[in-house]
């Protein structure tokens, strides 16, 4: 993947909540530890604390009203200009599983409406990468197709578990409740499924006797901040190579000569 080699990337960051990952990116961009500039922050919630963090850093913010889009009924949806054929889109998506195809198409259509607004917000900022950082919405292939080209993927997510274990919204809770002795964090490209895209990097942390969900969340978050920023830097340096297995699945190879050192540092960090 060749994305503006050795240049600063333009990041759009999407959030729904507290935005500590966003803050970590802001801090690293400020002191040049991040080869990127955050050009816009968008949220699906007006009350997301992350918006305040962005404003404080002088970054333009926008709110996209997902809630009202997701409340449209079938008649309202039919009266809207949708930018895609929903049936065709449904064949390529893997995020919605309702058996009833009418219900599935309705949900898909509502998401597309919200994404149309989201794209209108993001487009003027010409982002190179879209970074989901606690953005609690599923992306449809319509949104992704505006950024991804074949093996050139441009939408990233940070997930609070060692994928493919524990996809979904409760990575720390699921890891803890399962009784895992190690947890992990994953940065991956977003594909047409939920938390199924090609993994860019992962880091693990031990779960000690006496830990609770909050302790492991704090341990994991400290790793999230490091791993997410590093993945952005690898992308900026053109060091994320996307390839395809014989099975058809995409995967990545990091070509940074310091890869092993960096992964070892994450391990050290998780043990101290
Ligand atoms: C993080 O744990 C991230 O992995 C998950 O949502 C959480 C967001 O936290 N996707 P914050 O808003 O960045 O503090």
PDB file of C-alpha atoms and ligand atoms in Angstrom:
ATOM      1  CA  UNK A   1       0.000   0.000   0.000  1.00  0.00           C
ATOM      2  CA  UNK A   2       1.460   3.347  -0.953  1.00  0.00           C
ATOM      3  CA  UNK A   3      -0.138   6.181   0.893  1.00  0.00           C
ATOM      4  CA  UNK A   4       1.735   9.477   0.630  1.00  0.00           C
ATOM      5  CA  UNK A   5       5.055   7.864   1.489  1.00  0.00           C
ATOM      6  CA  UNK A   6       6.963   9.672   4.237  1.00  0.00           C
ATOM      7  CA  UNK A   7       4.326  12.324   4.293  1.00  0.00           C
ATOM      8  CA  UNK A   8       1.804  13.346   6.898  1.00  0.00           C
ATOM      9  CA  UNK A   9      -1.514  11.610   6.430  1.00  0.00           C
ATOM     10  CA  UNK A  10      -4.797  13.463   6.752  1.00  0.00           C
ATOM     11  CA  UNK A  11      -6.910  11.639   9.342  1.00  0.00           C
ATOM     12  CA  UNK A  12     -10.629  11.770   9.904  1.00  0.00           C
ATOM     13  CA  UNK A  13     -11.402  10.352  13.347  1.00  0.00           C
ATOM     14  CA  UNK A  14     -14.871   9.023  14.167  1.00  0.00           C
ATOM     15  CA  UNK A  15     -15.985   8.777  17.783  1.00  0.00           C
ATOM     16  CA  UNK A  16     -19.083   8.126  19.872  1.00  0.00           C
ATOM     17  CA  UNK A  17     -17.866   8.659  23.414  1.00  0.00           C
ATOM     18  CA  UNK A  18     -15.063   9.659  25.718  1.00  0.00           C
ATOM     19  CA  UNK A  19     -12.435   9.837  23.029  1.00  0.00           C
ATOM     20  CA  UNK A  20      -9.340   8.833  24.979  1.00  0.00           C
ATOM     21  CA  UNK A  21      -7.958   7.181  21.822  1.00  0.00           C
ATOM     22  CA  UNK A  22      -8.649  10.405  19.971  1.00  0.00           C
ATOM     23  CA  UNK A  23      -6.813  12.293  22.733  1.00  0.00           C
ATOM     24  CA  UNK A  24      -3.847   9.953  22.400  1.00  0.00           C
ATOM     25  CA  UNK A  25      -3.723  10.657  18.656  1.00  0.00           C
ATOM     26  CA  UNK A  26      -4.048  14.408  19.256  1.00  0.00           C
ATOM     27  CA  UNK A  27      -1.197  14.350  21.795  1.00  0.00           C
ATOM     28  CA  UNK A  28       1.044  12.345  19.486  1.00  0.00           C
ATOM     29  CA  UNK A  29       0.250  14.558  16.504  1.00  0.00           C
ATOM     30  CA  UNK A  30       1.105  17.609  18.567  1.00  0.00           C
ATOM     31  CA  UNK A  31       4.572  16.449  19.530  1.00  0.00           C
ATOM     32  CA  UNK A  32       5.321  14.872  16.149  1.00  0.00           C
ATOM     33  CA  UNK A  33       5.138  11.251  17.312  1.00  0.00           C
ATOM     34  CA  UNK A  34       2.371  10.767  14.751  1.00  0.00           C
ATOM     35  CA  UNK A  35       3.037  11.099  11.024  1.00  0.00           C
ATOM     36  CA  UNK A  36      -0.436  12.473  10.568  1.00  0.00           C
ATOM     37  CA  UNK A  37      -2.658  15.462  11.047  1.00  0.00           C
ATOM     38  CA  UNK A  38      -6.208  15.081  12.365  1.00  0.00           C
ATOM     39  CA  UNK A  39      -8.206  17.178   9.929  1.00  0.00           C
ATOM     40  CA  UNK A  40     -11.715  16.444  11.213  1.00  0.00           C
ATOM     41  CA  UNK A  41     -13.532  14.642  14.024  1.00  0.00           C
ATOM     42  CA  UNK A  42     -17.081  13.403  13.549  1.00  0.00           C
ATOM     43  CA  UNK A  43     -19.428  11.836  16.051  1.00  0.00           C
ATOM     44  CA  UNK A  44     -22.844  10.187  15.937  1.00  0.00           C
ATOM     45  CA  UNK A  45     -23.598  11.720  19.338  1.00  0.00           C
ATOM     46  CA  UNK A  46     -23.723  15.400  20.162  1.00  0.00           C
ATOM     47  CA  UNK A  47     -22.795  14.678  23.789  1.00  0.00           C
ATOM     48  CA  UNK A  48     -19.590  12.755  23.027  1.00  0.00           C
ATOM     49  CA  UNK A  49     -16.867  14.063  25.320  1.00  0.00           C
ATOM     50  CA  UNK A  50     -14.378  13.468  22.520  1.00  0.00           C
ATOM     51  CA  UNK A  51     -15.882  16.426  20.663  1.00  0.00           C
ATOM     52  CA  UNK A  52     -14.725  18.704  23.454  1.00  0.00           C
ATOM     53  CA  UNK A  53     -11.246  17.199  23.251  1.00  0.00           C
ATOM     54  CA  UNK A  54     -11.134  17.906  19.513  1.00  0.00           C
ATOM     55  CA  UNK A  55     -12.434  21.451  19.879  1.00  0.00           C
ATOM     56  CA  UNK A  56      -9.850  22.131  22.565  1.00  0.00           C
ATOM     57  CA  UNK A  57      -7.203  21.050  20.051  1.00  0.00           C
ATOM     58  CA  UNK A  58      -8.655  23.327  17.379  1.00  0.00           C
ATOM     59  CA  UNK A  59      -9.883  20.457  15.188  1.00  0.00           C
ATOM     60  CA  UNK A  60     -13.155  20.956  13.267  1.00  0.00           C
ATOM     61  CA  UNK A  61     -15.971  18.774  14.652  1.00  0.00           C
ATOM     62  CA  UNK A  62     -19.255  17.578  13.181  1.00  0.00           C
ATOM     63  CA  UNK A  63     -22.195  15.581  14.513  1.00  0.00           C
ATOM     64  CA  UNK A  64     -24.092  13.232  12.225  1.00  0.00           C
ATOM     65  CA  UNK A  65     -27.601  12.474  13.396  1.00  0.00           C
ATOM     66  CA  UNK A  66     -27.567   8.677  13.149  1.00  0.00           C
ATOM     67  CA  UNK A  67     -30.433   8.397  15.623  1.00  0.00           C
ATOM     68  CA  UNK A  68     -32.959  10.185  13.445  1.00  0.00           C
ATOM     69  CA  UNK A  69     -31.805   8.304  10.321  1.00  0.00           C
ATOM     70  CA  UNK A  70     -32.257   5.008  12.138  1.00  0.00           C
ATOM     71  CA  UNK A  71     -35.815   5.946  13.058  1.00  0.00           C
ATOM     72  CA  UNK A  72     -37.023   6.486   9.471  1.00  0.00           C
ATOM     73  CA  UNK A  73     -39.832   4.150   8.473  1.00  0.00           C
ATOM     74  CA  UNK A  74     -40.032   2.329   5.145  1.00  0.00           C
ATOM     75  CA  UNK A  75     -42.182   5.041   3.529  1.00  0.00           C
ATOM     76  CA  UNK A  76     -39.809   7.810   4.585  1.00  0.00           C
ATOM     77  CA  UNK A  77     -36.894   5.804   3.290  1.00  0.00           C
ATOM     78  CA  UNK A  78     -38.584   5.191  -0.050  1.00  0.00           C
ATOM     79  CA  UNK A  79     -39.028   8.952  -0.474  1.00  0.00           C
ATOM     80  CA  UNK A  80     -35.290   9.570  -0.008  1.00  0.00           C
ATOM     81  CA  UNK A  81     -32.695   9.512  -2.748  1.00  0.00           C
ATOM     82  CA  UNK A  82     -30.438   6.638  -1.821  1.00  0.00           C
ATOM     83  CA  UNK A  83     -27.015   6.655  -3.461  1.00  0.00           C
ATOM     84  CA  UNK A  84     -26.932   2.857  -3.867  1.00  0.00           C
ATOM     85  CA  UNK A  85     -29.099  -0.094  -4.772  1.00  0.00           C
ATOM     86  CA  UNK A  86     -29.882  -1.677  -1.404  1.00  0.00           C
ATOM     87  CA  UNK A  87     -30.386  -5.193  -2.757  1.00  0.00           C
ATOM     88  CA  UNK A  88     -27.009  -5.115  -4.416  1.00  0.00           C
ATOM     89  CA  UNK A  89     -25.436  -3.668  -1.281  1.00  0.00           C
ATOM     90  CA  UNK A  90     -27.071  -6.368   0.817  1.00  0.00           C
ATOM     91  CA  UNK A  91     -25.275  -9.021  -1.218  1.00  0.00           C
ATOM     92  CA  UNK A  92     -21.886  -7.603  -0.256  1.00  0.00           C
ATOM     93  CA  UNK A  93     -22.531  -6.785   3.395  1.00  0.00           C
ATOM     94  CA  UNK A  94     -21.928  -9.044   6.361  1.00  0.00           C
ATOM     95  CA  UNK A  95     -22.913  -6.809   9.253  1.00  0.00           C
ATOM     96  CA  UNK A  96     -26.693  -7.275   9.360  1.00  0.00           C
ATOM     97  CA  UNK A  97     -28.057 -10.722   9.986  1.00  0.00           C
ATOM     98  CA  UNK A  98     -31.836 -10.314  10.264  1.00  0.00           C
ATOM     99  CA  UNK A  99     -33.477 -13.287   8.582  1.00  0.00           C
ATOM    100  CA  UNK A 100     -36.322 -11.156   7.272  1.00  0.00           C
ATOM    101  CA  UNK A 101     -34.903  -9.484   4.170  1.00  0.00           C
ATOM    102  CA  UNK A 102     -37.369  -6.566   4.339  1.00  0.00           C
ATOM    103  CA  UNK A 103     -36.185  -5.718   7.838  1.00  0.00           C
ATOM    104  CA  UNK A 104     -32.577  -6.127   6.786  1.00  0.00           C
ATOM    105  CA  UNK A 105     -32.948  -3.836   3.786  1.00  0.00           C
ATOM    106  CA  UNK A 106     -34.727  -1.245   5.922  1.00  0.00           C
ATOM    107  CA  UNK A 107     -31.904  -1.245   8.460  1.00  0.00           C
ATOM    108  CA  UNK A 108     -29.325  -1.114   5.689  1.00  0.00           C
ATOM    109  CA  UNK A 109     -31.131   1.796   4.045  1.00  0.00           C
ATOM    110  CA  UNK A 110     -31.203   3.716   7.316  1.00  0.00           C
ATOM    111  CA  UNK A 111     -27.482   3.193   7.793  1.00  0.00           C
ATOM    112  CA  UNK A 112     -26.807   4.322   4.224  1.00  0.00           C
ATOM    113  CA  UNK A 113     -28.772   7.520   4.837  1.00  0.00           C
ATOM    114  CA  UNK A 114     -26.651   8.293   7.878  1.00  0.00           C
ATOM    115  CA  UNK A 115     -23.472   7.425   5.966  1.00  0.00           C
ATOM    116  CA  UNK A 116     -24.477   9.755   3.163  1.00  0.00           C
ATOM    117  CA  UNK A 117     -24.528  12.579   5.720  1.00  0.00           C
ATOM    118  CA  UNK A 118     -21.280  11.369   7.234  1.00  0.00           C
ATOM    119  CA  UNK A 119     -19.576  11.324   3.839  1.00  0.00           C
ATOM    120  CA  UNK A 120     -20.828  14.822   3.076  1.00  0.00           C
ATOM    121  CA  UNK A 121     -19.211  15.959   6.316  1.00  0.00           C
ATOM    122  CA  UNK A 122     -15.890  14.187   5.695  1.00  0.00           C
ATOM    123  CA  UNK A 123     -15.392  14.789   1.969  1.00  0.00           C
ATOM    124  CA  UNK A 124     -14.304  18.447   2.080  1.00  0.00           C
ATOM    125  CA  UNK A 125     -11.454  17.472   4.411  1.00  0.00           C
ATOM    126  CA  UNK A 126     -10.049  14.945   1.878  1.00  0.00           C
ATOM    127  CA  UNK A 127      -8.972  12.377   4.494  1.00  0.00           C
ATOM    128  CA  UNK A 128      -6.361   9.770   3.551  1.00  0.00           C
ATOM    129  CA  UNK A 129      -7.513   7.547   6.386  1.00  0.00           C
ATOM    130  CA  UNK A 130     -10.684   7.220   8.392  1.00  0.00           C
ATOM    131  CA  UNK A 131      -9.920   6.064  11.940  1.00  0.00           C
ATOM    132  CA  UNK A 132     -12.760   4.666  13.999  1.00  0.00           C
ATOM    133  CA  UNK A 133     -11.939   5.342  17.632  1.00  0.00           C
ATOM    134  CA  UNK A 134     -14.822   4.117  19.745  1.00  0.00           C
ATOM    135  CA  UNK A 135     -17.338   4.804  16.962  1.00  0.00           C
ATOM    136  CA  UNK A 136     -20.237   2.533  17.876  1.00  0.00           C
ATOM    137  CA  UNK A 137     -21.803   2.165  14.429  1.00  0.00           C
ATOM    138  CA  UNK A 138     -21.461  -0.509  11.793  1.00  0.00           C
ATOM    139  CA  UNK A 139     -20.137   0.684   8.442  1.00  0.00           C
ATOM    140  CA  UNK A 140     -21.802  -0.582   5.277  1.00  0.00           C
ATOM    141  CA  UNK A 141     -19.894  -1.423   2.073  1.00  0.00           C
ATOM    142  CA  UNK A 142     -21.339   1.816   0.649  1.00  0.00           C
ATOM    143  CA  UNK A 143     -19.264   3.899   3.075  1.00  0.00           C
ATOM    144  CA  UNK A 144     -16.197   1.690   2.702  1.00  0.00           C
ATOM    145  CA  UNK A 145     -16.310   1.790  -1.093  1.00  0.00           C
ATOM    146  CA  UNK A 146     -15.761   5.544  -0.950  1.00  0.00           C
ATOM    147  CA  UNK A 147     -12.325   4.970   0.567  1.00  0.00           C
ATOM    148  CA  UNK A 148     -11.175   1.437  -0.249  1.00  0.00           C
ATOM    149  CA  UNK A 149      -9.766   0.345  -3.583  1.00  0.00           C
ATOM    150  CA  UNK A 150      -9.035  -3.372  -4.033  1.00  0.00           C
ATOM    151  CA  UNK A 151      -6.110  -3.946  -1.680  1.00  0.00           C
ATOM    152  CA  UNK A 152      -5.723  -0.279  -0.798  1.00  0.00           C
ATOM    153  CA  UNK A 153      -7.701  -0.034   2.420  1.00  0.00           C
ATOM    154  CA  UNK A 154      -8.242   3.234   4.199  1.00  0.00           C
ATOM    155  CA  UNK A 155     -10.688   2.705   7.045  1.00  0.00           C
ATOM    156  CA  UNK A 156      -9.200   1.532  10.359  1.00  0.00           C
ATOM    157  CA  UNK A 157     -10.661   0.440  13.662  1.00  0.00           C
ATOM    158  CA  UNK A 158      -9.272  -0.176  17.131  1.00  0.00           C
ATOM    159  CA  UNK A 159     -10.879  -3.146  18.849  1.00  0.00           C
ATOM    160  CA  UNK A 160     -10.473  -3.922  22.567  1.00  0.00           C
ATOM    161  CA  UNK A 161      -9.882  -7.669  22.226  1.00  0.00           C
ATOM    162  CA  UNK A 162      -7.562 -10.131  20.517  1.00  0.00           C
ATOM    163  CA  UNK A 163      -9.564 -10.687  17.340  1.00  0.00           C
ATOM    164  CA  UNK A 164     -10.982 -12.920  16.047  1.00  0.00           C
ATOM    165  CA  UNK A 165     -11.938 -13.565  19.695  1.00  0.00           C
ATOM    166  CA  UNK A 166     -14.670 -11.348  21.088  1.00  0.00           C
ATOM    167  CA  UNK A 167     -15.857  -9.150  18.240  1.00  0.00           C
ATOM    168  CA  UNK A 168     -18.649  -6.681  19.065  1.00  0.00           C
ATOM    169  CA  UNK A 169     -19.021  -3.873  21.508  1.00  0.00           C
ATOM    170  CA  UNK A 170     -17.826  -5.397  24.790  1.00  0.00           C
ATOM    171  CA  UNK A 171     -14.292  -6.621  24.192  1.00  0.00           C
ATOM    172  CA  UNK A 172     -12.983  -6.065  27.720  1.00  0.00           C
ATOM    173  CA  UNK A 173     -16.080  -7.459  29.440  1.00  0.00           C
ATOM    174  CA  UNK A 174     -16.160 -10.500  27.147  1.00  0.00           C
ATOM    175  CA  UNK A 175     -12.442 -11.196  27.626  1.00  0.00           C
ATOM    176  CA  UNK A 176     -12.745 -10.912  31.403  1.00  0.00           C
ATOM    177  CA  UNK A 177     -15.996 -12.846  31.758  1.00  0.00           C
ATOM    178  CA  UNK A 178     -14.677 -15.688  29.650  1.00  0.00           C
ATOM    179  CA  UNK A 179     -11.887 -16.106  32.174  1.00  0.00           C
ATOM    180  CA  UNK A 180      -9.033 -15.377  29.767  1.00  0.00           C
ATOM    181  CA  UNK A 181      -5.545 -15.180  31.259  1.00  0.00           C
ATOM    182  CA  UNK A 182      -4.419 -12.841  28.501  1.00  0.00           C
ATOM    183  CA  UNK A 183      -6.354 -10.106  26.794  1.00  0.00           C
ATOM    184  CA  UNK A 184      -5.435  -8.054  23.779  1.00  0.00           C
ATOM    185  CA  UNK A 185      -6.109  -5.138  21.508  1.00  0.00           C
ATOM    186  CA  UNK A 186      -6.305  -5.159  17.716  1.00  0.00           C
ATOM    187  CA  UNK A 187      -6.016  -2.524  15.027  1.00  0.00           C
ATOM    188  CA  UNK A 188      -7.542  -3.708  11.776  1.00  0.00           C
ATOM    189  CA  UNK A 189      -8.851  -2.478   8.477  1.00  0.00           C
ATOM    190  CA  UNK A 190     -12.630  -2.364   8.328  1.00  0.00           C
ATOM    191  CA  UNK A 191     -14.231  -4.734   5.843  1.00  0.00           C
ATOM    192  CA  UNK A 192     -17.827  -5.717   5.105  1.00  0.00           C
ATOM    193  CA  UNK A 193     -18.178  -7.706   8.344  1.00  0.00           C
ATOM    194  CA  UNK A 194     -18.166  -6.770  12.024  1.00  0.00           C
ATOM    195  CA  UNK A 195     -14.557  -6.662  13.297  1.00  0.00           C
ATOM    196  CA  UNK A 196     -13.471  -9.132  10.600  1.00  0.00           C
ATOM    197  CA  UNK A 197     -11.105  -7.006   8.466  1.00  0.00           C
ATOM    198  CA  UNK A 198      -7.385  -7.616   7.914  1.00  0.00           C
ATOM    199  CA  UNK A 199      -5.435  -7.209  11.141  1.00  0.00           C
ATOM    200  CA  UNK A 200      -2.633  -4.639  11.099  1.00  0.00           C
ATOM    201  CA  UNK A 201      -1.307  -5.103  14.630  1.00  0.00           C
ATOM    202  CA  UNK A 202      -2.125  -6.728  17.931  1.00  0.00           C
ATOM    203  CA  UNK A 203      -0.747  -6.494  21.441  1.00  0.00           C
ATOM    204  CA  UNK A 204      -1.528  -8.667  24.436  1.00  0.00           C
ATOM    205  CA  UNK A 205      -1.611  -8.055  28.186  1.00  0.00           C
ATOM    206  CA  UNK A 206      -1.754 -10.458  31.126  1.00  0.00           C
ATOM    207  CA  UNK A 207      -4.813 -10.756  33.321  1.00  0.00           C
ATOM    208  CA  UNK A 208      -3.690 -11.286  36.903  1.00  0.00           C
ATOM    209  CA  UNK A 209      -5.611 -12.865  39.780  1.00  0.00           C
ATOM    210  CA  UNK A 210      -7.562 -10.093  41.495  1.00  0.00           C
ATOM    211  CA  UNK A 211      -7.986  -8.005  38.327  1.00  0.00           C
ATOM    212  CA  UNK A 212     -11.435  -6.788  37.415  1.00  0.00           C
ATOM    213  CA  UNK A 213     -12.874  -5.441  34.173  1.00  0.00           C
ATOM    214  CA  UNK A 214     -11.810  -1.888  34.989  1.00  0.00           C
ATOM    215  CA  UNK A 215      -8.206  -2.877  35.721  1.00  0.00           C
ATOM    216  CA  UNK A 216      -7.887  -4.725  32.452  1.00  0.00           C
ATOM    217  CA  UNK A 217      -9.621  -1.941  30.536  1.00  0.00           C
ATOM    218  CA  UNK A 218      -7.027   0.529  31.820  1.00  0.00           C
ATOM    219  CA  UNK A 219      -4.187  -1.865  30.971  1.00  0.00           C
ATOM    220  CA  UNK A 220      -5.620  -2.456  27.515  1.00  0.00           C
ATOM    221  CA  UNK A 221      -6.308   1.205  26.776  1.00  0.00           C
ATOM    222  CA  UNK A 222      -2.673   2.147  27.423  1.00  0.00           C
ATOM    223  CA  UNK A 223      -1.757  -0.392  24.742  1.00  0.00           C
ATOM    224  CA  UNK A 224      -4.513   0.794  22.399  1.00  0.00           C
ATOM    225  CA  UNK A 225      -2.989   4.281  22.349  1.00  0.00           C
ATOM    226  CA  UNK A 226       0.460   2.962  21.378  1.00  0.00           C
ATOM    227  CA  UNK A 227      -0.704   0.409  18.842  1.00  0.00           C
ATOM    228  CA  UNK A 228      -3.131   2.718  17.045  1.00  0.00           C
ATOM    229  CA  UNK A 229      -0.569   5.483  16.621  1.00  0.00           C
ATOM    230  CA  UNK A 230       2.062   2.999  15.452  1.00  0.00           C
ATOM    231  CA  UNK A 231      -0.300   1.592  12.806  1.00  0.00           C
ATOM    232  CA  UNK A 232      -0.961   5.090  11.477  1.00  0.00           C
ATOM    233  CA  UNK A 233       2.790   5.669  11.334  1.00  0.00           C
ATOM    234  CA  UNK A 234       3.358   2.411   9.476  1.00  0.00           C
ATOM    235  CA  UNK A 235       0.704   3.419   6.965  1.00  0.00           C
ATOM    236  CA  UNK A 236       2.246   6.854   6.564  1.00  0.00           C
ATOM    237  CA  UNK A 237       5.616   5.224   5.908  1.00  0.00           C
ATOM    238  CA  UNK A 238       4.142   2.810   3.347  1.00  0.00           C
ATOM    239  CA  UNK A 239       5.081  -0.117   5.615  1.00  0.00           C
ATOM    240  CA  UNK A 240       1.734  -1.925   5.606  1.00  0.00           C
ATOM    241  CA  UNK A 241       1.611  -4.386   2.758  1.00  0.00           C
ATOM    242  CA  UNK A 242      -1.792  -5.940   2.044  1.00  0.00           C
ATOM    243  CA  UNK A 243      -1.729  -9.386   0.451  1.00  0.00           C
ATOM    244  CA  UNK A 244      -4.159 -12.204  -0.235  1.00  0.00           C
ATOM    245  CA  UNK A 245      -4.043 -15.776   1.006  1.00  0.00           C
ATOM    246  CA  UNK A 246      -4.925 -18.636  -1.341  1.00  0.00           C
ATOM    247  CA  UNK A 247      -8.258 -18.785   0.540  1.00  0.00           C
ATOM    248  CA  UNK A 248      -9.006 -15.282  -0.726  1.00  0.00           C
ATOM    249  CA  UNK A 249      -8.620 -13.668   2.688  1.00  0.00           C
ATOM    250  CA  UNK A 250      -6.669 -10.404   2.852  1.00  0.00           C
ATOM    251  CA  UNK A 251      -3.919 -10.067   5.447  1.00  0.00           C
ATOM    252  CA  UNK A 252      -1.146  -7.598   6.130  1.00  0.00           C
ATOM    253  CA  UNK A 253       2.629  -7.736   6.406  1.00  0.00           C
ATOM    254  CA  UNK A 254       4.454  -4.965   8.231  1.00  0.00           C
ATOM    255  CA  UNK A 255       7.734  -4.223   6.509  1.00  0.00           C
ATOM    256  CA  UNK A 256       9.241  -2.000   9.224  1.00  0.00           C
ATOM    257  CA  UNK A 257      12.696  -3.424  10.124  1.00  0.00           C
ATOM    258  CA  UNK A 258      11.947  -2.396  13.727  1.00  0.00           C
ATOM    259  CA  UNK A 259       8.762  -4.463  13.847  1.00  0.00           C
ATOM    260  CA  UNK A 260      10.042  -7.056  16.338  1.00  0.00           C
ATOM    261  CA  UNK A 261      11.504  -4.377  18.605  1.00  0.00           C
ATOM    262  CA  UNK A 262       8.240  -2.459  18.648  1.00  0.00           C
ATOM    263  CA  UNK A 263       6.137  -5.549  19.392  1.00  0.00           C
ATOM    264  CA  UNK A 264       8.572  -6.511  22.157  1.00  0.00           C
ATOM    265  CA  UNK A 265       8.181  -3.032  23.661  1.00  0.00           C
ATOM    266  CA  UNK A 266       4.390  -3.474  23.754  1.00  0.00           C
ATOM    267  CA  UNK A 267       4.880  -6.765  25.552  1.00  0.00           C
ATOM    268  CA  UNK A 268       7.230  -5.126  28.066  1.00  0.00           C
ATOM    269  CA  UNK A 269       4.735  -2.322  28.610  1.00  0.00           C
ATOM    270  CA  UNK A 270       1.946  -4.785  29.295  1.00  0.00           C
ATOM    271  CA  UNK A 271       4.056  -6.599  31.902  1.00  0.00           C
ATOM    272  CA  UNK A 272       5.038  -3.533  33.923  1.00  0.00           C
TER     273      UNK A 272
HETATM  274  C1  LIG B   1     -11.899   1.627  23.102  1.00  0.00           C
HETATM  275  O1  LIG B   1     -11.744   0.597  24.045  1.00  0.00           O
HETATM  276  C2  LIG B   1     -11.860   1.101  21.696  1.00  0.00           C
HETATM  277  O2  LIG B   1     -11.051  -0.026  21.556  1.00  0.00           O
HETATM  278  C3  LIG B   1     -13.294   0.709  21.459  1.00  0.00           C
HETATM  279  O3  LIG B   1     -14.048   1.708  22.089  1.00  0.00           O
HETATM  280  C4  LIG B   1     -13.294   2.252  23.164  1.00  0.00           C
HETATM  281  C5  LIG B   1     -13.256   3.737  22.952  1.00  0.00           C
HETATM  282  O4  LIG B   1     -12.683   4.394  24.028  1.00  0.00           O
HETATM  283  N1  LIG B   1     -13.566   0.561  20.054  1.00  0.00           N
HETATM  284  P1  LIG B   1     -12.335   5.945  23.915  1.00  0.00           P
HETATM  285  O5  LIG B   1     -13.613   6.665  23.505  1.00  0.00           O
HETATM  286  O6  LIG B   1     -11.259   6.096  22.898  1.00  0.00           O
HETATM  287  O7  LIG B   1     -11.902   6.327  25.299  1.00  0.00           O
END
